[in-house]
């Protein structure tokens, strides 16, 4: 149990376009989901906390107008990278808080490449 | 944002050897977690520690929650090739409200196991 999926697993887009990444908790409900960003050979950096039915809470230095987060249901949160630039290329990972032990379960990640 | 100080950054060991890695922080955490990440995947939880001084095992893995609540270590005994990956420690403060569940990650330890 406690499976989190992400879609797509990989995406390539052109500069200036927007990309949406989905995060789903498949077998449990999650009122709270988190979005992380990971550059090669680096650790996970928290971008924002997504709470179902309310506005996301962004970490310092993360542009909320550029990284739009929508947590419209208890099993789905989306991250939209708007007006993407090459420096937005990264590995984006979501996690969902819940399950039997109310722990944080991570998705498999989405590799974004902006050309 | 704040990161935990995790060491060593990388380890190259022979199959069968034991491995030890640790994390330290200047501030207190209420929960310590250890994750393993394979290339191109999201982190997978190995061990969760909830109480200062707690020593917990999961197969060949053993982790301890430091008595000061500012550190934790992870030991892997009798390493095997599939132990290869990046190991992250993470601390959670459980501050409540919108901060509940937020994790702070260490920089990671890259483990290479030679057959």
Short mmCIF file of C-alpha atoms in Angstrom, two decimals:
data_model
loop_
_atom_site.label_atom_id
_atom_site.label_comp_id
_atom_site.label_asym_id
_atom_site.label_seq_id
_atom_site.Cartn_x
_atom_site.Cartn_y
_atom_site.Cartn_z
CA UNK A 1 0.00 0.00 0.00
CA UNK A 2 0.86 3.73 0.14
CA UNK A 3 1.77 4.17 -3.51
CA UNK A 4 2.33 7.58 -5.05
CA UNK A 5 2.50 8.03 -8.81
CA UNK A 6 3.69 10.90 -10.97
CA UNK A 7 2.89 11.71 -14.55
CA UNK A 8 4.68 12.19 -16.82
CA UNK A 9 7.89 10.46 -15.84
CA UNK A 10 9.84 12.48 -18.40
CA UNK A 11 8.97 15.60 -20.35
CA UNK A 12 10.83 17.80 -22.79
CA UNK A 13 9.47 21.22 -23.55
CA UNK A 14 10.56 24.39 -25.28
CA UNK A 15 11.47 27.60 -23.49
CA UNK A 16 8.45 29.75 -22.80
CA UNK A 17 5.93 26.95 -22.65
CA UNK A 18 4.17 25.57 -19.57
CA UNK A 19 4.33 22.04 -18.25
CA UNK A 20 1.98 20.31 -15.82
CA UNK A 21 3.11 17.47 -13.58
CA UNK A 22 0.59 15.33 -11.72
CA UNK A 23 1.06 13.63 -8.37
CA UNK A 24 -1.46 11.02 -7.26
CA UNK A 25 -1.83 8.99 -4.09
CA UNK A 26 -3.19 5.72 -5.46
CA UNK A 27 -4.44 3.88 -2.39
CA UNK A 28 -4.79 6.49 0.30
CA UNK A 29 -6.03 10.01 0.77
CA UNK A 30 -3.55 12.80 1.30
CA UNK A 31 -4.60 16.20 2.60
CA UNK A 32 -0.98 17.28 2.37
CA UNK A 33 1.44 16.75 -0.48
CA UNK A 34 4.90 18.18 -0.97
CA UNK A 35 6.83 19.17 -4.08
CA UNK A 36 10.60 18.87 -4.22
CA UNK A 37 13.23 19.71 -6.76
CA UNK A 38 16.48 17.83 -7.15
CA UNK A 39 19.46 18.80 -9.29
CA UNK A 40 22.02 16.16 -10.35
CA UNK A 41 24.11 14.85 -7.47
CA UNK A 42 22.29 17.09 -5.01
CA UNK A 43 19.76 16.61 -2.29
CA UNK A 44 16.01 17.19 -2.39
CA UNK A 45 14.98 20.78 -1.83
CA UNK A 46 11.43 21.44 -0.72
CA UNK A 47 9.62 23.84 -3.03
CA UNK A 48 6.15 23.99 -1.52
CA UNK A 49 3.57 22.31 0.66
CA UNK A 50 0.28 21.56 -1.03
CA UNK A 51 -2.83 21.35 1.14
CA UNK A 52 -6.11 20.09 -0.25
CA UNK A 53 -8.64 22.85 -0.62
CA UNK A 54 -6.30 25.69 0.27
CA UNK A 55 -3.43 27.66 -1.19
CA UNK A 56 -0.01 26.10 -1.29
CA UNK A 57 2.71 27.29 1.05
CA UNK A 58 5.91 28.08 -0.80
CA UNK A 59 9.43 27.93 0.56
CA UNK A 60 11.54 31.04 0.58
CA UNK A 61 12.95 31.81 -2.85
CA UNK A 62 10.40 29.76 -4.79
CA UNK A 63 8.30 31.88 -7.15
CA UNK A 64 4.66 31.01 -6.60
CA UNK A 65 3.60 32.59 -9.91
CA UNK A 66 6.07 30.44 -11.78
CA UNK A 67 5.39 27.16 -10.00
CA UNK A 68 1.62 26.89 -9.76
CA UNK A 69 0.31 24.24 -7.40
CA UNK A 70 -3.25 22.98 -7.31
CA UNK A 71 -4.44 20.36 -4.80
CA UNK A 72 -8.02 19.96 -5.95
CA UNK A 73 -8.74 16.55 -4.41
CA UNK A 74 -7.50 14.28 -1.67
CA UNK A 75 -5.59 12.15 -4.17
CA UNK A 76 -4.25 14.65 -6.70
CA UNK A 77 -1.88 17.59 -6.65
CA UNK A 78 -0.49 19.26 -9.75
CA UNK A 79 2.59 21.39 -10.31
CA UNK A 80 2.62 23.64 -13.36
CA UNK A 81 5.92 25.16 -14.41
CA UNK A 82 4.96 28.29 -16.30
CA UNK A 83 7.07 30.02 -18.93
CA UNK A 84 9.73 27.37 -18.54
CA UNK A 85 13.41 28.23 -18.94
CA UNK A 86 16.38 25.90 -19.37
CA UNK A 87 17.39 26.54 -15.76
CA UNK A 88 14.07 24.97 -14.70
CA UNK A 89 15.36 21.66 -16.02
CA UNK A 90 15.47 19.36 -13.02
CA UNK A 91 14.06 16.26 -11.36
CA UNK A 92 10.75 17.11 -9.68
CA UNK A 93 9.55 14.77 -6.95
CA UNK A 94 6.28 14.85 -5.06
CA UNK A 95 5.37 13.16 -1.81
CA UNK A 96 2.09 12.54 -0.05
CA UNK A 97 1.51 12.47 3.67
CA UNK A 98 -0.79 9.69 4.76
CA UNK A 99 -1.15 5.94 4.71
CA UNK A 100 -1.35 3.59 7.68
CA UNK A 101 1.59 5.14 9.54
CA UNK A 102 0.86 8.70 8.38
CA UNK A 103 4.28 8.96 6.83
CA UNK A 104 5.57 10.74 3.76
CA UNK A 105 5.56 8.55 0.64
CA UNK A 106 7.45 9.69 -2.42
CA UNK A 107 6.55 9.49 -6.07
CA UNK A 108 9.00 8.21 -8.70
CA UNK A 109 9.84 11.70 -9.93
CA UNK A 110 9.48 13.62 -13.20
CA UNK A 111 12.51 14.55 -15.29
CA UNK A 112 11.89 17.95 -16.89
CA UNK A 113 14.15 19.14 -19.69
CA UNK A 114 13.61 22.61 -21.12
CA UNK A 115 15.28 23.25 -24.48
CA UNK B 1 16.83 26.30 3.22
CA UNK B 2 18.52 24.52 6.05
CA UNK B 3 20.13 21.18 5.37
CA UNK B 4 21.41 18.53 7.65
CA UNK B 5 25.13 17.77 7.64
CA UNK B 6 25.46 14.25 6.31
CA UNK B 7 28.72 12.35 6.04
CA UNK B 8 30.49 10.87 4.33
CA UNK B 9 29.56 12.27 0.92
CA UNK B 10 30.53 9.05 -0.80
CA UNK B 11 31.79 5.58 0.05
CA UNK B 12 33.42 2.88 -2.04
CA UNK B 13 33.37 -0.49 -0.31
CA UNK B 14 33.77 -4.17 -1.04
CA UNK B 15 30.80 -6.50 -0.92
CA UNK B 16 30.43 -7.93 2.57
CA UNK B 17 31.79 -4.89 4.39
CA UNK B 18 29.80 -2.89 6.90
CA UNK B 19 28.88 0.74 6.23
CA UNK B 20 28.18 3.61 8.57
CA UNK B 21 26.91 7.09 7.79
CA UNK B 22 25.60 9.87 10.00
CA UNK B 23 23.74 13.15 10.09
CA UNK B 24 24.07 16.07 12.44
CA UNK B 25 22.09 19.23 12.94
CA UNK B 26 22.45 22.41 14.92
CA UNK B 27 18.79 22.21 15.89
CA UNK B 28 16.48 19.57 17.30
CA UNK B 29 14.30 17.26 15.24
CA UNK B 30 11.43 15.19 16.62
CA UNK B 31 11.67 12.50 13.95
CA UNK B 32 14.64 11.18 12.01
CA UNK B 33 14.20 9.26 8.78
CA UNK B 34 16.56 7.42 6.47
CA UNK B 35 15.80 7.05 2.76
CA UNK B 36 17.46 5.32 -0.18
CA UNK B 37 17.23 6.70 -3.70
CA UNK B 38 18.08 4.74 -6.82
CA UNK B 39 18.99 6.67 -10.00
CA UNK B 40 15.97 8.25 -11.65
CA UNK B 41 13.64 7.21 -8.84
CA UNK B 42 12.07 8.81 -5.81
CA UNK B 43 13.38 8.11 -2.29
CA UNK B 44 12.17 5.03 -0.46
CA UNK B 45 11.86 5.03 3.31
CA UNK B 46 14.22 2.61 5.05
CA UNK B 47 13.86 3.40 8.72
CA UNK B 48 11.88 5.92 10.78
CA UNK B 49 12.95 6.97 14.29
CA UNK B 50 10.51 8.71 16.60
CA UNK B 51 12.14 8.80 20.03
CA UNK B 52 15.46 10.14 21.29
CA UNK B 53 17.84 7.25 21.96
CA UNK B 54 15.79 4.84 19.86
CA UNK B 55 17.71 2.11 18.07
CA UNK B 56 15.79 0.43 15.25
CA UNK B 57 16.70 -2.34 12.84
CA UNK B 58 15.30 -3.31 9.47
CA UNK B 59 17.06 -6.41 8.22
CA UNK B 60 20.72 -5.52 7.69
CA UNK B 61 20.04 -1.87 8.47
CA UNK B 62 20.28 -0.33 11.90
CA UNK B 63 19.65 3.31 12.73
CA UNK B 64 19.73 5.33 15.93
CA UNK B 65 18.08 8.57 16.99
CA UNK B 66 20.68 10.56 18.92
CA UNK B 67 19.94 11.30 22.55
CA UNK B 68 20.34 15.05 21.95
CA UNK B 69 17.85 14.82 19.04
CA UNK B 70 20.42 16.57 16.87
CA UNK B 71 21.94 13.54 15.17
CA UNK B 72 21.32 10.09 13.77
CA UNK B 73 23.36 7.31 12.21
CA UNK B 74 22.64 4.48 9.80
CA UNK B 75 24.60 1.25 9.65
CA UNK B 76 24.41 -1.32 6.87
CA UNK B 77 25.92 -4.68 7.67
CA UNK B 78 27.32 -7.21 5.20
CA UNK B 79 26.76 -4.98 2.16
CA UNK B 80 25.59 -6.46 -1.12
CA UNK B 81 25.68 -5.01 -4.66
CA UNK B 82 22.02 -3.95 -4.54
CA UNK B 83 22.82 -1.62 -1.63
CA UNK B 84 24.26 0.75 -4.23
CA UNK B 85 22.46 4.08 -4.30
CA UNK B 86 22.18 7.41 -2.53
CA UNK B 87 21.21 7.41 1.13
CA UNK B 88 19.56 10.48 2.63
CA UNK B 89 18.81 11.34 6.19
CA UNK B 90 15.85 13.61 6.87
CA UNK B 91 14.61 15.38 9.95
CA UNK B 92 11.07 16.39 10.80
CA UNK B 93 10.08 18.93 13.43
CA UNK B 94 6.31 18.43 13.52
CA UNK B 95 5.75 22.10 14.23
CA UNK B 96 2.09 21.72 13.47
CA UNK B 97 -0.22 23.65 11.17
CA UNK B 98 1.02 24.07 7.64
CA UNK B 99 4.50 23.00 8.72
CA UNK B 100 3.41 19.51 9.71
CA UNK B 101 5.28 16.81 7.87
CA UNK B 102 7.94 19.08 6.38
CA UNK B 103 11.25 17.31 5.98
CA UNK B 104 14.76 18.72 5.94
CA UNK B 105 17.18 16.51 4.00
CA UNK B 106 20.87 15.81 4.35
CA UNK B 107 23.17 16.15 1.36
CA UNK B 108 23.20 12.41 0.74
CA UNK B 109 25.80 9.64 0.85
CA UNK B 110 26.61 7.94 -2.46
CA UNK B 111 27.33 4.28 -1.81
CA UNK B 112 29.21 2.11 -4.29
CA UNK B 113 29.65 -1.59 -3.57
CA UNK B 114 32.27 -3.54 -5.50
CA UNK B 115 31.49 -7.25 -5.96
#
